[in-house]
Amino acid sequence: MRGNAICERMIGTLRCELFDRLLIVNEHHLRRVLTEYLQHYNTGRPHRAMAQLAPAQAGTWPPEINLAEYQVRRRQILSGLTSEYQIAA
């Protein structure tokens, strides 16, 4: 039963964050969008259940950063559909 709940949650996430906002024109486009979103989901998207960390950061602690002391750089994902934010070097 738990496996079905995880699948339903992921389908809901994909629908809310992608498919309700983006017109998919063919299978090639779908594969490209899903590949880019998967990369974002695992490395750049914050997850509430993981203390706002991405799955790739699991097992680490969120850094204590005073953002007022740094410049933040925005990187558009999926042609601007969503964004990732990083401290500028």
CSV table of C-alpha atoms in Angstrom, one decimal:
chain,number,residue,atom,x,y,z
A,1,MET,CA,0.0,0.0,0.0
A,2,ARG,CA,2.8,2.5,0.9
A,3,GLY,CA,4.3,2.1,-2.7
A,4,ASN,CA,1.0,3.3,-4.2
A,5,ALA,CA,0.9,6.3,-1.9
A,6,ILE,CA,4.4,7.3,-2.9
A,7,CYS,CA,3.5,7.0,-6.6
A,8,GLU,CA,0.3,9.0,-6.1
A,9,ARG,CA,2.2,11.7,-4.3
A,10,MET,CA,4.8,12.0,-7.1
A,11,ILE,CA,2.1,12.1,-9.8
A,12,GLY,CA,0.4,14.9,-7.9
A,13,THR,CA,3.7,16.8,-7.6
A,14,LEU,CA,4.4,16.4,-11.3
A,15,ARG,CA,0.9,17.5,-12.2
A,16,CYS,CA,0.9,20.5,-9.9
A,17,GLU,CA,4.5,21.7,-10.8
A,18,LEU,CA,4.6,20.7,-14.4
A,19,PHE,CA,1.7,19.4,-16.3
A,20,ASP,CA,-0.9,22.1,-15.1
A,21,ARG,CA,1.6,24.8,-16.2
A,22,LEU,CA,3.2,23.4,-19.4
A,23,LEU,CA,1.9,22.2,-22.7
A,24,ILE,CA,3.7,19.0,-23.7
A,25,VAL,CA,3.8,18.7,-27.5
A,26,ASN,CA,5.2,15.2,-28.0
A,27,GLU,CA,7.0,12.3,-26.4
A,28,HIS,CA,10.5,13.8,-27.0
A,29,HIS,CA,9.4,17.0,-25.3
A,30,LEU,CA,7.9,15.0,-22.4
A,31,ARG,CA,11.2,13.1,-21.9
A,32,ARG,CA,13.3,16.3,-22.0
A,33,VAL,CA,11.0,18.0,-19.5
A,34,LEU,CA,10.9,15.0,-17.1
A,35,THR,CA,14.7,14.6,-17.3
A,36,GLU,CA,15.3,18.3,-16.5
A,37,TYR,CA,12.7,18.2,-13.7
A,38,LEU,CA,14.1,15.1,-12.2
A,39,GLN,CA,17.5,16.7,-12.0
A,40,HIS,CA,15.9,19.8,-10.3
A,41,TYR,CA,13.8,17.6,-8.0
A,42,ASN,CA,16.8,15.7,-6.7
A,43,THR,CA,19.4,18.4,-6.5
A,44,GLY,CA,17.8,21.8,-6.3
A,45,ARG,CA,14.2,21.6,-5.1
A,46,PRO,CA,13.7,22.0,-1.3
A,47,HIS,CA,11.6,19.4,0.4
A,48,ARG,CA,9.7,20.3,3.6
A,49,ALA,CA,10.1,16.8,5.0
A,50,MET,CA,13.9,17.1,4.6
A,51,ALA,CA,14.3,20.4,6.4
A,52,GLN,CA,14.3,22.3,3.1
A,53,LEU,CA,17.1,20.2,1.7
A,54,ALA,CA,17.1,18.4,-1.7
A,55,PRO,CA,17.4,14.6,-1.7
A,56,ALA,CA,21.0,14.9,-2.9
A,57,GLN,CA,21.7,16.7,0.4
A,58,ALA,CA,20.1,14.1,2.6
A,59,GLY,CA,22.0,13.3,5.7
A,60,THR,CA,23.6,16.8,5.9
A,61,TRP,CA,22.5,19.8,8.0
A,62,PRO,CA,21.3,23.0,6.4
A,63,PRO,CA,24.0,25.6,6.5
A,64,GLU,CA,23.6,28.6,8.8
A,65,ILE,CA,23.9,31.5,6.3
A,66,ASN,CA,23.1,35.1,6.8
A,67,LEU,CA,21.8,35.9,3.3
A,68,ALA,CA,22.1,39.7,3.9
A,69,GLU,CA,25.9,39.2,3.6
A,70,TYR,CA,25.8,37.5,0.2
A,71,GLN,CA,24.4,37.9,-3.3
A,72,VAL,CA,21.9,35.3,-4.4
A,73,ARG,CA,21.9,34.1,-8.0
A,74,ARG,CA,18.7,32.8,-9.6
A,75,ARG,CA,18.8,30.1,-12.2
A,76,GLN,CA,15.7,29.4,-14.3
A,77,ILE,CA,14.6,25.8,-14.7
A,78,LEU,CA,12.3,24.5,-17.4
A,79,SER,CA,12.4,27.7,-19.4
A,80,GLY,CA,11.5,29.8,-16.4
A,81,LEU,CA,8.7,27.6,-15.1
A,82,THR,CA,10.6,27.4,-11.8
A,83,SER,CA,13.8,28.7,-10.4
A,84,GLU,CA,16.7,27.5,-8.2
A,85,TYR,CA,18.6,30.0,-6.0
A,86,GLN,CA,22.3,29.8,-5.1
A,87,ILE,CA,24.8,32.0,-3.3
A,88,ALA,CA,26.8,33.8,-6.0
A,89,ALA,CA,30.5,33.0,-5.8
